Amino acid sequence: MSDFPPGVLPTLQHALVFNLLDAYRRVGHDLPFCDLYPDLIRALKWVHAQDPETAVSVVWNTLEHLAGHTQTEGGPATEAAARCLRFSLTRTTPPFGEWSEEQADRFVTAALIKS
C-alpha cells in the first residue's frame, strides 16, 4: 500500500460524493451518462496508478457514503452512481488517458463487490 499524504483520500472521497450528488440534482435519471469533474477522475486514476486496491476502497467508501445520504436526504441509487463513475472513467484525463469500458467496469465492479 502506498503512502498518500494525510487527508488526500478522504478529500477525494468527499469530493466524489458531492460531485455525484450535484450531478444527480442537475440531471436526475440521466446520471449514468453524466461526466464527473475531470480533475476528480484524474485524481482517482492517479490513486489507482499508485495503488489499485486503495482506489477501489475510495470508490467503495464513496458509494457507501452516498447510499447513506440517499436514504436520509435523497440522492442517486448506487447503480446509477456506479454507472456514472464507469462512464466518467472512460473519458480522457491526461496523463492517464482514456480507460476502456471493460477496464472502467472491472474497477467499479470491484468496488461494488467489496460492499
Short mmCIF file of C-alpha atoms in Angstrom, two decimals:
data_model
loop_
_atom_site.label_atom_id
_atom_site.label_comp_id
_atom_site.label_asym_id
_atom_site.label_seq_id
_atom_site.Cartn_x
_atom_site.Cartn_y
_atom_site.Cartn_z
CA MET A 1 0.00 0.00 0.00
CA SER A 2 1.35 3.41 -0.95
CA ASP A 3 1.70 6.26 1.49
CA PHE A 4 -0.63 9.05 0.49
CA PRO A 5 -0.41 12.45 2.16
CA PRO A 6 -2.84 12.77 5.09
CA GLY A 7 -6.27 13.91 4.03
CA VAL A 8 -5.88 13.18 0.32
CA LEU A 9 -8.05 10.06 0.19
CA PRO A 10 -10.88 11.35 2.41
CA THR A 11 -10.90 14.62 0.47
CA LEU A 12 -11.15 12.75 -2.83
CA GLN A 13 -13.93 10.56 -1.45
CA HIS A 14 -15.96 13.55 -0.21
CA ALA A 15 -15.41 15.43 -3.46
CA LEU A 16 -16.69 12.42 -5.43
CA VAL A 17 -19.76 12.17 -3.18
CA PHE A 18 -20.58 15.86 -3.59
CA ASN A 19 -19.93 15.76 -7.33
CA LEU A 20 -22.26 12.76 -7.72
CA LEU A 21 -24.96 14.45 -5.62
CA ASP A 22 -24.64 17.68 -7.59
CA ALA A 23 -24.77 15.84 -10.90
CA TYR A 24 -27.85 13.92 -9.74
CA ARG A 25 -29.60 17.15 -8.77
CA ARG A 26 -28.78 18.62 -12.18
CA VAL A 27 -29.56 15.68 -14.48
CA GLY A 28 -31.66 13.27 -12.40
CA HIS A 29 -32.16 9.93 -14.10
CA ASP A 30 -29.58 10.78 -16.77
CA LEU A 31 -26.84 10.46 -14.12
CA PRO A 32 -25.33 7.29 -15.63
CA PHE A 33 -24.38 9.35 -18.71
CA CYS A 34 -23.09 12.40 -16.87
CA ASP A 35 -19.41 13.32 -16.70
CA LEU A 36 -17.94 13.96 -13.29
CA TYR A 37 -15.35 16.71 -12.86
CA PRO A 38 -12.26 15.72 -14.86
CA ASP A 39 -9.91 16.71 -12.04
CA LEU A 40 -11.63 14.26 -9.69
CA ILE A 41 -11.42 11.46 -12.23
CA ARG A 42 -7.75 12.34 -12.84
CA ALA A 43 -7.12 12.16 -9.07
CA LEU A 44 -8.89 8.78 -8.85
CA LYS A 45 -6.83 7.44 -11.76
CA TRP A 46 -3.68 8.76 -10.05
CA VAL A 47 -4.56 6.87 -6.86
CA HIS A 48 -5.26 3.79 -8.99
CA ALA A 49 -1.86 4.10 -10.68
CA GLN A 50 -0.19 4.23 -7.25
CA ASP A 51 -2.27 1.56 -5.54
CA PRO A 52 -5.27 -0.05 -7.28
CA GLU A 53 -6.68 -1.55 -4.05
CA THR A 54 -6.69 1.85 -2.36
CA ALA A 55 -8.53 3.32 -5.34
CA VAL A 56 -11.14 0.55 -5.07
CA SER A 57 -11.54 1.42 -1.37
CA VAL A 58 -12.02 5.11 -2.21
CA VAL A 59 -14.82 4.23 -4.63
CA TRP A 60 -16.35 1.73 -2.19
CA ASN A 61 -16.35 4.36 0.58
CA THR A 62 -17.79 6.91 -1.83
CA LEU A 63 -20.66 4.61 -2.79
CA GLU A 64 -21.31 3.66 0.85
CA HIS A 65 -21.40 7.30 1.94
CA LEU A 66 -23.62 8.17 -1.00
CA ALA A 67 -26.04 5.33 -0.15
CA GLY A 68 -26.35 6.64 3.41
CA HIS A 69 -27.02 10.13 2.12
CA THR A 70 -29.57 8.80 -0.36
CA GLN A 71 -31.50 7.06 2.43
CA THR A 72 -31.66 10.16 4.64
CA GLU A 73 -31.82 13.08 2.21
CA GLY A 74 -32.42 11.65 -1.24
CA GLY A 75 -29.94 11.06 -4.00
CA PRO A 76 -28.99 8.62 -6.71
CA ALA A 77 -29.24 4.88 -6.45
CA THR A 78 -25.93 3.08 -6.07
CA GLU A 79 -26.34 1.52 -9.52
CA ALA A 80 -26.76 4.95 -11.17
CA ALA A 81 -23.76 6.39 -9.29
CA ALA A 82 -21.63 3.38 -10.28
CA ARG A 83 -22.63 3.75 -13.92
CA CYS A 84 -21.75 7.46 -13.78
CA LEU A 85 -18.32 6.61 -12.39
CA ARG A 86 -17.82 3.98 -15.12
CA PHE A 87 -18.82 6.48 -17.79
CA SER A 88 -16.55 9.21 -16.41
CA LEU A 89 -13.56 6.86 -16.15
CA THR A 90 -13.73 6.22 -19.90
CA ARG A 91 -13.07 9.90 -20.61
CA THR A 92 -9.58 11.10 -21.46
CA THR A 93 -7.80 12.54 -18.42
CA PRO A 94 -4.17 13.39 -19.14
CA PRO A 95 -1.70 11.99 -18.27
CA PHE A 96 -3.71 8.81 -17.59
CA GLY A 97 -5.60 8.78 -20.85
CA GLU A 98 -8.85 7.07 -21.52
CA TRP A 99 -9.84 3.80 -19.88
CA SER A 100 -11.67 1.18 -21.90
CA GLU A 101 -15.24 0.40 -20.92
CA GLU A 102 -14.04 -3.01 -19.73
CA GLN A 103 -11.31 -1.52 -17.54
CA ALA A 104 -13.72 1.00 -16.01
CA ASP A 105 -16.32 -1.73 -15.50
CA ARG A 106 -13.84 -4.07 -13.76
CA PHE A 107 -12.69 -1.26 -11.47
CA VAL A 108 -16.15 -0.11 -10.40
CA THR A 109 -17.40 -3.69 -10.11
CA ALA A 110 -14.53 -4.46 -7.72
CA ALA A 111 -15.75 -1.59 -5.53
CA LEU A 112 -19.35 -2.82 -5.69
CA ILE A 113 -18.32 -6.38 -4.80
CA LYS A 114 -16.36 -5.09 -1.82
CA SER A 115 -19.59 -3.80 -0.24
#
